[in-house]
XYZ file of C-alpha atoms in Angstrom:
580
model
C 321.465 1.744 -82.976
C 323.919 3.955 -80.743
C 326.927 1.765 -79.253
C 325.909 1.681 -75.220
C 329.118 3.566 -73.246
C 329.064 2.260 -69.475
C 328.497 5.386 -66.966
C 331.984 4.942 -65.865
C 333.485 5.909 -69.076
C 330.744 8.221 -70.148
C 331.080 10.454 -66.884
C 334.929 10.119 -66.150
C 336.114 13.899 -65.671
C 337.965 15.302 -67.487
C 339.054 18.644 -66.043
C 340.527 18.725 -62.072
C 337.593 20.373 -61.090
C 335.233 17.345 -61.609
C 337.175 14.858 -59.992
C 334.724 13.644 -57.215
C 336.111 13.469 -53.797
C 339.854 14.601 -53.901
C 339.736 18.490 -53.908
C 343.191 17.899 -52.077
C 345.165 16.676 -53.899
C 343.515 18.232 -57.410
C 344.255 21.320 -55.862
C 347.999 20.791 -55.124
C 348.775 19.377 -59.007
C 347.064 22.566 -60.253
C 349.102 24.781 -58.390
C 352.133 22.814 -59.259
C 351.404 23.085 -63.271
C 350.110 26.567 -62.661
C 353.469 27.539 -60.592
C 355.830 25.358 -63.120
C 357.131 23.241 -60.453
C 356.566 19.645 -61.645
C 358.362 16.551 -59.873
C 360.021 14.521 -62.368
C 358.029 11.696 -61.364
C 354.592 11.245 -59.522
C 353.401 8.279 -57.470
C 349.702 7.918 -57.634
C 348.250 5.292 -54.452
C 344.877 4.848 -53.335
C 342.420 2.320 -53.614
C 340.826 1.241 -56.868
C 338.061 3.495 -58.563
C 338.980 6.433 -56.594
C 340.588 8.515 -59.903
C 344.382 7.516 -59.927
C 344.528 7.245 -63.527
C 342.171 9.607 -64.337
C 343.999 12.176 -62.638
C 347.006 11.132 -64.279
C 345.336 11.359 -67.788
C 344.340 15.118 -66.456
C 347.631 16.476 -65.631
C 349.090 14.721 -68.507
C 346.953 16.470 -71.095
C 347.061 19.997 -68.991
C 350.896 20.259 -68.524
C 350.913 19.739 -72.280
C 348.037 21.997 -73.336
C 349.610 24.932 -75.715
C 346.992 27.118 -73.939
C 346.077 26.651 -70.120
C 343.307 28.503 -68.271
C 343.879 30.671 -66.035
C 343.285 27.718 -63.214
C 345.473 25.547 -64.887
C 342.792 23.151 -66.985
C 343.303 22.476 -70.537
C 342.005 24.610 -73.112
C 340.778 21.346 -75.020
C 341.325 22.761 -78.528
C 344.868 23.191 -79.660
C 346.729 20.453 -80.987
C 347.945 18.885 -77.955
C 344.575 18.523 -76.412
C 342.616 17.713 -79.443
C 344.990 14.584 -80.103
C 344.797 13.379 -76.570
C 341.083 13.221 -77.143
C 341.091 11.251 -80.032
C 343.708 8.782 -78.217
C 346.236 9.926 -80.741
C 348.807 11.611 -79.174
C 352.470 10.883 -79.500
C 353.561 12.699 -76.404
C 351.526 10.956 -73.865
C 351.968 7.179 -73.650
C 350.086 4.715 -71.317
C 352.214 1.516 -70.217
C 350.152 -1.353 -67.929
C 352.438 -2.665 -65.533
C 350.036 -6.170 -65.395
C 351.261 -6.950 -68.661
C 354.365 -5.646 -69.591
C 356.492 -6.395 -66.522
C 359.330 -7.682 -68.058
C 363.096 -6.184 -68.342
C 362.625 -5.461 -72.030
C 359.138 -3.734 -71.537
C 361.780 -1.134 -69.084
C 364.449 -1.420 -71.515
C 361.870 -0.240 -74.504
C 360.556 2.497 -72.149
C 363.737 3.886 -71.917
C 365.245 3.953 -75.440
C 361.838 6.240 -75.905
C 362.415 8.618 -73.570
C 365.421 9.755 -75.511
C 363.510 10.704 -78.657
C 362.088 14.520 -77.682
C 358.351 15.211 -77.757
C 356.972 16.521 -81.504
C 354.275 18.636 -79.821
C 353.930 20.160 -77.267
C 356.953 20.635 -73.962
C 356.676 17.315 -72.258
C 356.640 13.595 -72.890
C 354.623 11.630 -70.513
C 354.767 8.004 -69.354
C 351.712 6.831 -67.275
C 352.493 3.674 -65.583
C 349.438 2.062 -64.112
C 349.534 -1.271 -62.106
C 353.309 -0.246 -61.203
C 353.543 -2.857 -58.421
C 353.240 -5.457 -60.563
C 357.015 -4.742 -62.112
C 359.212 -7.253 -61.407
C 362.404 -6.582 -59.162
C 364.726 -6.918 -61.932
C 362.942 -4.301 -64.166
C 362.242 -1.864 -60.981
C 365.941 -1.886 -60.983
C 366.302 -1.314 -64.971
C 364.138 1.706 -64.279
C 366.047 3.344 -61.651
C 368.596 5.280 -63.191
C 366.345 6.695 -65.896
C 363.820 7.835 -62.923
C 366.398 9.461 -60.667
C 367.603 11.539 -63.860
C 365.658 11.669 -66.906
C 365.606 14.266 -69.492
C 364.044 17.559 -68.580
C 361.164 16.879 -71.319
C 360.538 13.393 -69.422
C 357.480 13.504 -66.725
C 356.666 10.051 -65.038
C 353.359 8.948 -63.731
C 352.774 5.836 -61.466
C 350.086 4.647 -60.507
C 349.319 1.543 -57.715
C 346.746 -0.071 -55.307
C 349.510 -1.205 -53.150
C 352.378 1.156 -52.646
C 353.981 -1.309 -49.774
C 354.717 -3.646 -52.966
C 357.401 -0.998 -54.287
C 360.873 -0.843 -53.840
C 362.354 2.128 -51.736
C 364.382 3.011 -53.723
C 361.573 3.798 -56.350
C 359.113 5.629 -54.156
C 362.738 8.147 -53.038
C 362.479 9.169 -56.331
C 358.622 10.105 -56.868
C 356.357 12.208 -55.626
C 353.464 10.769 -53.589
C 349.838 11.103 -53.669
C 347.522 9.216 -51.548
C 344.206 9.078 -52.806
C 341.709 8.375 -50.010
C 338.262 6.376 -50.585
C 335.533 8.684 -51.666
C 333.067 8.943 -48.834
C 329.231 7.871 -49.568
C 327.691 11.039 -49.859
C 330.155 12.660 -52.255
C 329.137 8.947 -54.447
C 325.504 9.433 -54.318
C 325.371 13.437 -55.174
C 327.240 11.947 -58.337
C 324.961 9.366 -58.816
C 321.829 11.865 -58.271
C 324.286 13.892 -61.280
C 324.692 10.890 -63.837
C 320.522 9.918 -62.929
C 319.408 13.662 -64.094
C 321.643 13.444 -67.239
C 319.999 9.955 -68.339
C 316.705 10.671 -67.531
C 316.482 8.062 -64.552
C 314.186 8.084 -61.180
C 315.993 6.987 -58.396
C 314.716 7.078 -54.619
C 318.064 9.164 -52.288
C 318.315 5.463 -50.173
C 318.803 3.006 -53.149
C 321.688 5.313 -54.536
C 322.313 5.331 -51.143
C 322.908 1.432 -50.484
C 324.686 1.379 -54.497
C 327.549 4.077 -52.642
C 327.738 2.081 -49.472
C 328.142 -1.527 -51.597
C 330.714 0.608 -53.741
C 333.054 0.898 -50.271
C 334.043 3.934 -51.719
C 335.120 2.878 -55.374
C 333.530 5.265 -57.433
C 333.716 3.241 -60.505
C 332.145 0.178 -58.979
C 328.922 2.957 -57.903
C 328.838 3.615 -61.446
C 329.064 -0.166 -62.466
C 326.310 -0.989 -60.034
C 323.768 2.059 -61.345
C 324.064 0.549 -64.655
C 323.279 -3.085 -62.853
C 319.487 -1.363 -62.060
C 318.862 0.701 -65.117
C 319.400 -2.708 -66.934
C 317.173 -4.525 -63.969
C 314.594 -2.374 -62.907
C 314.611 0.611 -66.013
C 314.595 4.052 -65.594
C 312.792 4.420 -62.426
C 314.175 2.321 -59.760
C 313.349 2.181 -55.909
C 315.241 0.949 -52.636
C 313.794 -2.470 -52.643
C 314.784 -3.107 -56.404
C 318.184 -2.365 -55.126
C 318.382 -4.467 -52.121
C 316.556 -7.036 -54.306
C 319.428 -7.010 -57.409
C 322.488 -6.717 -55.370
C 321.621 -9.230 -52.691
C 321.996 -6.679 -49.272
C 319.471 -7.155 -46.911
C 317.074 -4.670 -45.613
C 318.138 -2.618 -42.634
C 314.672 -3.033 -41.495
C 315.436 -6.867 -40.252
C 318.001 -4.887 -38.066
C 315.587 -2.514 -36.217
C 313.830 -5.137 -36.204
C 315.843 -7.634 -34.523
C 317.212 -5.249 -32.100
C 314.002 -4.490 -30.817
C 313.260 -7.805 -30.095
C 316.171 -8.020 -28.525
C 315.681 -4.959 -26.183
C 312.614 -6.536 -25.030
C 314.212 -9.900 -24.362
C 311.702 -11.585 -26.803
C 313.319 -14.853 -27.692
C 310.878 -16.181 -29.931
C 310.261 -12.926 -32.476
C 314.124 -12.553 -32.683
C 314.301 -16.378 -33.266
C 311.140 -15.905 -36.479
C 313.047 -13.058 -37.460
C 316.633 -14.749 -37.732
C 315.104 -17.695 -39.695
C 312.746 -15.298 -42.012
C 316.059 -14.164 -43.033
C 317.840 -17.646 -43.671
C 314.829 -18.805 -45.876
C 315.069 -15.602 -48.063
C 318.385 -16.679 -49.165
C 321.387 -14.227 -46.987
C 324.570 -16.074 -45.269
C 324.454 -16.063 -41.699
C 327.755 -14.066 -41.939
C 326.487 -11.417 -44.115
C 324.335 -11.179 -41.529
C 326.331 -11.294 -38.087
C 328.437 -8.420 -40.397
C 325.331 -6.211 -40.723
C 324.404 -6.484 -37.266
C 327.525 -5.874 -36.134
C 327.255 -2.400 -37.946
C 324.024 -1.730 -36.893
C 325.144 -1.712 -33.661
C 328.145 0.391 -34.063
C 325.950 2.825 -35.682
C 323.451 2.546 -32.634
C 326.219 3.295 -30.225
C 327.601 6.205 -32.631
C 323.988 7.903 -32.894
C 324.218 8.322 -28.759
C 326.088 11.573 -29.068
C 324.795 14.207 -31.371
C 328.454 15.139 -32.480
C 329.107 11.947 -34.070
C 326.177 11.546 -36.198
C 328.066 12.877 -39.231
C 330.753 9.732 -38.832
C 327.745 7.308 -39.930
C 327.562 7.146 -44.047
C 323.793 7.004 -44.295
C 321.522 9.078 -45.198
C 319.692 11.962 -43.168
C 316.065 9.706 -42.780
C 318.122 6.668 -41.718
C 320.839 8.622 -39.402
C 317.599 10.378 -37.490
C 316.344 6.653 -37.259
C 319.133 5.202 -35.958
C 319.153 8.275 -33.357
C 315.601 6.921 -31.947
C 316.655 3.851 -31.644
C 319.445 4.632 -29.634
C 318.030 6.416 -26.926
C 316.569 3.227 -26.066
C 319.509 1.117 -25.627
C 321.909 1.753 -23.067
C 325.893 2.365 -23.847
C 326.437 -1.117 -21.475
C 324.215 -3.585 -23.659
C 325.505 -1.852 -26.540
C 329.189 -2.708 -25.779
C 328.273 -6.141 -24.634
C 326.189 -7.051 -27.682
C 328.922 -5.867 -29.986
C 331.478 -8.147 -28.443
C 329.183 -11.465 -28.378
C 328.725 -10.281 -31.961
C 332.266 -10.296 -32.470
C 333.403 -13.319 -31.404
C 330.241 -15.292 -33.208
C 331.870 -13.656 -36.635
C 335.175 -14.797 -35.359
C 334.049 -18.350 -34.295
C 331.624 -18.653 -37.356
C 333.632 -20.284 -39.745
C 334.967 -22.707 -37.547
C 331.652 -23.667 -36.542
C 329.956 -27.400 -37.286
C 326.596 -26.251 -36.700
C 326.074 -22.315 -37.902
C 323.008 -21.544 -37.243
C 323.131 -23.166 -33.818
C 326.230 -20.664 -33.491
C 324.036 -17.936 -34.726
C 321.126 -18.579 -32.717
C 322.860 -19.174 -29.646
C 324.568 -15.192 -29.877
C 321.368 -14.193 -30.424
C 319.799 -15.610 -27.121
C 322.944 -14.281 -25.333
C 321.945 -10.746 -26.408
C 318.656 -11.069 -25.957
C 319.634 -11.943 -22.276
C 321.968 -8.755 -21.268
C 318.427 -6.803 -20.716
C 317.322 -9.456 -17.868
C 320.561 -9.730 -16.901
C 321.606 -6.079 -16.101
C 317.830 -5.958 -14.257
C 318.852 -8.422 -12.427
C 322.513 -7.306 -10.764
C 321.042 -3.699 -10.547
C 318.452 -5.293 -7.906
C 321.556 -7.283 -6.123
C 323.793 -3.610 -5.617
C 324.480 -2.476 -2.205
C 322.011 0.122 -1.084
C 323.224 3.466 -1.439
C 322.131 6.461 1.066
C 319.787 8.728 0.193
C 320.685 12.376 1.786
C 316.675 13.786 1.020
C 314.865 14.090 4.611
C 311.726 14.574 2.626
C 310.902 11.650 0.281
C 312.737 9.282 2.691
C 310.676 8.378 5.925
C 312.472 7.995 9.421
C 312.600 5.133 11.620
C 312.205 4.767 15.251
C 314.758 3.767 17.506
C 312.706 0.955 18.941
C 312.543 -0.362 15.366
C 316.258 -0.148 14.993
C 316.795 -2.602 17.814
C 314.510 -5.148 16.203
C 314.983 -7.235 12.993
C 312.817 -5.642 10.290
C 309.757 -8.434 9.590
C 309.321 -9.309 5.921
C 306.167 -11.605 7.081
C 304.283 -11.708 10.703
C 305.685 -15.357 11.044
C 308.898 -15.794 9.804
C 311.435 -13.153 11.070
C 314.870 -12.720 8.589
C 317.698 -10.977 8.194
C 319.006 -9.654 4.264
C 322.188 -11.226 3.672
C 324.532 -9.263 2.552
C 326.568 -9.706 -1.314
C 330.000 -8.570 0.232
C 331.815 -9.805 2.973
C 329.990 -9.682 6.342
C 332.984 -7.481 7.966
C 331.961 -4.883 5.909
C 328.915 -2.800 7.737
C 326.061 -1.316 5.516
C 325.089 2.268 7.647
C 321.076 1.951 7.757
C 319.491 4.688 10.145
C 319.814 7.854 12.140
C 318.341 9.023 15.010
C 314.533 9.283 13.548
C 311.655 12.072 14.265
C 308.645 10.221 13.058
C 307.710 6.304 12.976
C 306.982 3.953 9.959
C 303.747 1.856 9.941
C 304.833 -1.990 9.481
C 303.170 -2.335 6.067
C 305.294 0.606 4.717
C 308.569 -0.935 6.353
C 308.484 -4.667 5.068
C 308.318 -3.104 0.969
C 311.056 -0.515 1.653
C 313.659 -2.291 4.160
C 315.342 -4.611 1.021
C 315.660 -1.524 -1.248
C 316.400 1.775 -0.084
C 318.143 3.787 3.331
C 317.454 6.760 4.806
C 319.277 8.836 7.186
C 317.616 11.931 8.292
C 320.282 13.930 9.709
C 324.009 12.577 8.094
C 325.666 15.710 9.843
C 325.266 14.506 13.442
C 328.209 12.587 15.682
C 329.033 9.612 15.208
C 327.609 8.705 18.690
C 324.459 9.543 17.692
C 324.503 7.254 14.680
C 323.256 3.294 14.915
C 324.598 0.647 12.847
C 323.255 -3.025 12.279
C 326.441 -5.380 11.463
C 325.371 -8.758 9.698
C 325.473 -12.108 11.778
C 328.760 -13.851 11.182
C 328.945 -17.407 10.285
C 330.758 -20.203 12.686
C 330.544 -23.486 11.540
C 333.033 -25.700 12.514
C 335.191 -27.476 10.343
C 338.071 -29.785 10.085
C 341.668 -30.740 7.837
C 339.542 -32.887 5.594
C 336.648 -30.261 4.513
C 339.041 -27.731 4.055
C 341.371 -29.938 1.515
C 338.112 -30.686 -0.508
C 336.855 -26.915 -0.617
C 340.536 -25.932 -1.450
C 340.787 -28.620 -4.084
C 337.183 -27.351 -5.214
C 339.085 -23.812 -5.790
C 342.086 -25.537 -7.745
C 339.407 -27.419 -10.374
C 336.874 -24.416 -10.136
C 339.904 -21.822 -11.653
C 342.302 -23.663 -13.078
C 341.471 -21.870 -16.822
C 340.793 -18.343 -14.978
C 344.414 -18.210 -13.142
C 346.465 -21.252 -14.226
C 349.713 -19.936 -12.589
C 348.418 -19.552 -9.187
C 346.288 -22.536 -8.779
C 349.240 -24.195 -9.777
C 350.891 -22.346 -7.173
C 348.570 -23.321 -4.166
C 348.351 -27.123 -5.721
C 351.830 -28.082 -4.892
C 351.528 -27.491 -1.172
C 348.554 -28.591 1.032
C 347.178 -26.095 3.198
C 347.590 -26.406 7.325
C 344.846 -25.256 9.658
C 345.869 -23.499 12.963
C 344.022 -22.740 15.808
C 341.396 -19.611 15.605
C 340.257 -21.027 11.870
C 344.028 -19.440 10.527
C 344.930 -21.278 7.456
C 348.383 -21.309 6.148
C 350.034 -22.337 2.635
C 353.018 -22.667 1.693
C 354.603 -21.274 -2.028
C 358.030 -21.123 -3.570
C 356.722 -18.094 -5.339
C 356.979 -14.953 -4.132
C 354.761 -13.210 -6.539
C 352.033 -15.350 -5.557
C 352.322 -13.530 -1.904
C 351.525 -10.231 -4.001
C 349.045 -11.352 -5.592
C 346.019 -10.108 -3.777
C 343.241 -10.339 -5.873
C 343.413 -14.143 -6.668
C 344.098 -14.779 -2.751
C 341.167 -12.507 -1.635
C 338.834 -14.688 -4.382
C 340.281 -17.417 -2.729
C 339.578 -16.589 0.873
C 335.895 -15.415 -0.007
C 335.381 -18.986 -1.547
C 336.737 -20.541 1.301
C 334.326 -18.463 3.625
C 331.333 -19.575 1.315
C 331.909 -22.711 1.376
C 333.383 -23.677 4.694
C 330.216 -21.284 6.144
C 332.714 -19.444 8.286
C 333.609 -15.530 8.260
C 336.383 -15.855 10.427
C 338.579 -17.633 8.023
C 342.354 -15.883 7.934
C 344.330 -16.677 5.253
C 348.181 -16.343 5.148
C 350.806 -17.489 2.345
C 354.324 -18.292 3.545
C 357.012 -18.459 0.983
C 358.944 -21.677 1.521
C 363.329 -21.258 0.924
C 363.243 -24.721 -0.933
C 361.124 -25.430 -2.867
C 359.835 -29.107 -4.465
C 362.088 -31.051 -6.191
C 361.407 -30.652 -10.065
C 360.821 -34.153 -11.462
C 362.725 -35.159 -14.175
C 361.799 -34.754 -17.597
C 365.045 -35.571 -19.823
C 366.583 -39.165 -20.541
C 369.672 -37.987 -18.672
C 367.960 -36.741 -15.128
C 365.708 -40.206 -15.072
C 368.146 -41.912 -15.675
C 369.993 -40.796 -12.759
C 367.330 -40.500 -10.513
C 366.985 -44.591 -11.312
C 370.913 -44.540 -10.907
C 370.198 -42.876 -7.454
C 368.124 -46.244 -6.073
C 370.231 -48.789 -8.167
C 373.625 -48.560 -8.438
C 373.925 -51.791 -10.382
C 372.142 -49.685 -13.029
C 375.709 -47.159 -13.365
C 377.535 -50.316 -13.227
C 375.162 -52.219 -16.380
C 375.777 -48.721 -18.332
C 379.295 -48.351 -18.064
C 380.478 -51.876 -18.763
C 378.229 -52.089 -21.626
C 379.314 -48.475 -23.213
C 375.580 -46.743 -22.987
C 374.725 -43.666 -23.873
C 371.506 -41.186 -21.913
C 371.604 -38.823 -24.474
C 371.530 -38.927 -28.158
């Protein structure tokens, strides 16, 4: 029976040219071997399974290849190249860092490089794992990096460059390798599936180069996973089954449910996908992405940023004509802080659940302050009917019995234009469903004079010291975690009430004066609640301000001293000491 080779090794290039995903930086070593300008020493970085090595094993056998192509490859049949294969070459050695990290490993290294290569015009160290050196043979290597002998080439290679000394990366070369994207893995998959004979449906390769997170050598690793679970004809629910990933269908799914505010099917849905077996995390992750990927597929030009395939990307396009950029934005922060908060959570589902419902709810609630928006002026003559003047004069009638007025969601100082002078009159019926929604003016370019306004009825109730203490206490409590700086502010003076409803308070802060927004919040609140619009409001910054109390053993101690003088006496006959 044939000895089994995993994909990986079986299908690791071996020319530049079939390097998967880094034409870059294939294409600047070529012309470097090509040109004859080689760095003493190269610093491979990237991630892992994106070709570090593998590239170094390349340039290693091509800058030693008796006869190079014309595009710099090796010819893979003189000497040189023929002993590389078989792992026998004395030219080209391979040093992990993992396990020989030591001073002596260095020390070894170098006493080689003086011996010249047998074949061939270079002798070649590959280095893999190089951060793993310690400091003291990073330092042992310095000397022989900066200047080794002209037939001495060094390859590094890491997964984390920060790790290494500056000195070291001064003298190198470096490469960054960048994570191969998810279609360049699955038209490689698709490659190794035709060679061995294997049926595979474009989504599952798909979902094996997405789980890869762009290690091409883990894609591999995971291909052989299914041949060995589902044989040589494998579909996208074999893969989601083996490698535990859960179906993007849950997410349309859910986030339909959730665009229709249906509690209960995104509540079934949630716990179908608890019972078969995924972590609420993996979960809150996914959705999270699904989202992001919603909000992407708004704008045609950045489809091509989503790794998915073309059926999926056109899906996710459909879906997201339905959901508005808003809910989008709000869902994906919710989302965020239930991954954030998950771990820390006592009761995760509950956590879960409760994201879920607030979600669900930005629908109803977006409805609902789109209804509650000041009504804006429509400038059409022609959809929009007129009103009479005689109408204008009287308070529009929602019901024959019970007259009433809209109240207003800003301040009642503010006027809301409703009509012009009219042309034709409304029936009743029409007027009670159209006065709470929209406003016509049929001719906006007239005078002013000829314009009518209806101001909103102020409020006047009378109150006293005492109510307005409580309502300004109510404030304090109310926004104490919202603005703790100036409720602490306002809370050290009480406020005064003047004639003509003027309220004063004093502050010993004078950016608290400046501070308009948190004073106009406060002077709506007091209007609410005190059911008076002609509530003024005026800070007054006060030269002294409160006495600090004392905090350290010293400053009680003196304050005490202050009342008691018998207390000075007691301390200094007796030798005591405030501070220690």
């Amino acid at each position: 029976m044939e000895n089994f080779v995993v994909s990986a090794r079986k299908y690791r290039p071996i020319t530049f040219e079939t390097v998967v995903g880094q034409s870059a930086i294939t294409t600047t070593l070529k012309n470097a071997i090509k040109n004859n300008i080689l760095a003493q020493a190269f610093l491979f970085c990237g991630p892992r399974g994106v070709g570090k090595t593998t590239c170094a094993r390349i340039m290693a056998k091509s800058i030693n290849c008796m006869n190079p192509g014309l595009d710099a490859e090796a010819c893979d049949k003189c000497e040189s190249c023929t002993s590389f294969n078989h792992s026998a070459s004395f030219n080209i050695h391979e040093l992990d860092a993992a396990s020989n990290n030591s001073v002596d490993d260095i020390r070894s290294l170098v006493d080689q490089v003086r011996i010249p290569p047998q074949v061939g015009k270079y002798k070649i160290y590959i280095i893999d794992e190089v951060h793993m050196l310690s400091p003291a043979a990073f330092n042992a290597f310095l000397k022989t990096l900066e200047e080794p002998p002209a037939y001495a080439k060094f390859i590094l290679a890491t997964t984390e460059k920060h790790k290494i000394i500056p000195t070291i990366l001064s003298r190198c070369q470096i490469f960054d390798f960048k994570r191969i994207t998810v279609e360049d893995i699955t038209r490689h998959l698709q490659f190794v599936a035709s060679k061995e004979g294997v049926t595979a449906e474009e989504e599952a390769l798909n979902i094996i180069a997405q789980k890869s997170d762009g290690a091409l050598r883990d894609a591999l690793s995971l291909f052989d996973q299914m041949v060995s679970f589902a044989g040589y004809n494998f579909t996208y629910k074999n893969v989601i089954e083996n490698l535990n990933v859960l179906d993007y269908e849950y997410y349309f799914r859910i986030t339909e449910t959730l665009l229709q505010s249906n509690v209960s099917n995104t509540l079934l849905i949630l716990n179908e996908i608890i019972d078969n077996g995924f972590d609420g995390q993996h979960f809150i992750i996914g959705l999270g992405n699904h989202l992001r990927n919603l909000l992407v597929s708004r704008d045609v030009n950045t489809l091509k940023i989503m790794e998915v395939s073309e059926n999926l990307r056109n899906r996710y396009a459909m879906q997201a004509q339905q959901c508005q950029p808003e809910f989008l934005l709000k869902a994906l922060d919710i989302n965020n802080q239930c991954d954030l908060n998950y771990r820390n959570s006592n009761n995760k589902r509950l956590h879960l659940e409760i994201s879920l419902l607030q979600i669900a709810s930005l629908q109803n609630t977006g409805q609902a302050a789109s209804s509650q928006q000041v009504p804006k002026i429509q400038m059409s003559a022609a959809t929009t009917p007129h009103i009479s003047p005689k109408q204008v004069s009287e308070p529009v009638h929602s019901a024959p019995t019970s007259p009433t007025t809209p109240k207003s969601a800003y301040p009642s100082n503010i006027s809301t234009p409703k009509v012009a002078e009219p042309k034709t009159p409304v029936n009743e019926e029409f007027s009670r469903q159209k006065s709470t929604r929209t406003i016509s003016i049929s001719d906006f370019g007239k005078s002013n004079s000829e314009k009518q306004q209806l101001v909103e009825p102020e409020l006047s109730d009378p109150f006293d010291l005492e109510q307005l203490k409580t309502v300004w206490n109510a404030f304090i409590v109310q926004n104490r975690t919202i603005s703790p700086s100036f409720t602490n502010a306002i809370s050290r003076y009480e406020p005064v009430l003047n004639e003509a409803n003027e309220i004063t308070f004093q502050t010993d802060n004078t950016l608290i004066v400046s501070d308009k927004l948190n004073i106009n919040a406060l002077l709506e609140f007091l209007k609410s609640k005190l059911r008076n619009t002609s509530v003024k409001l005026i800070p007054i910054v006060v030269d002294n301000p409160k006495e600090l109390g004392a905090y350290t053993d010293k400053e009680k101690f003196e304050k005490l001293a202050a009342d008691r003088p018998v207390l000075r006496t007691v301390k200094d006959q007796l030798n005591l000491e405030t501070d220690f």
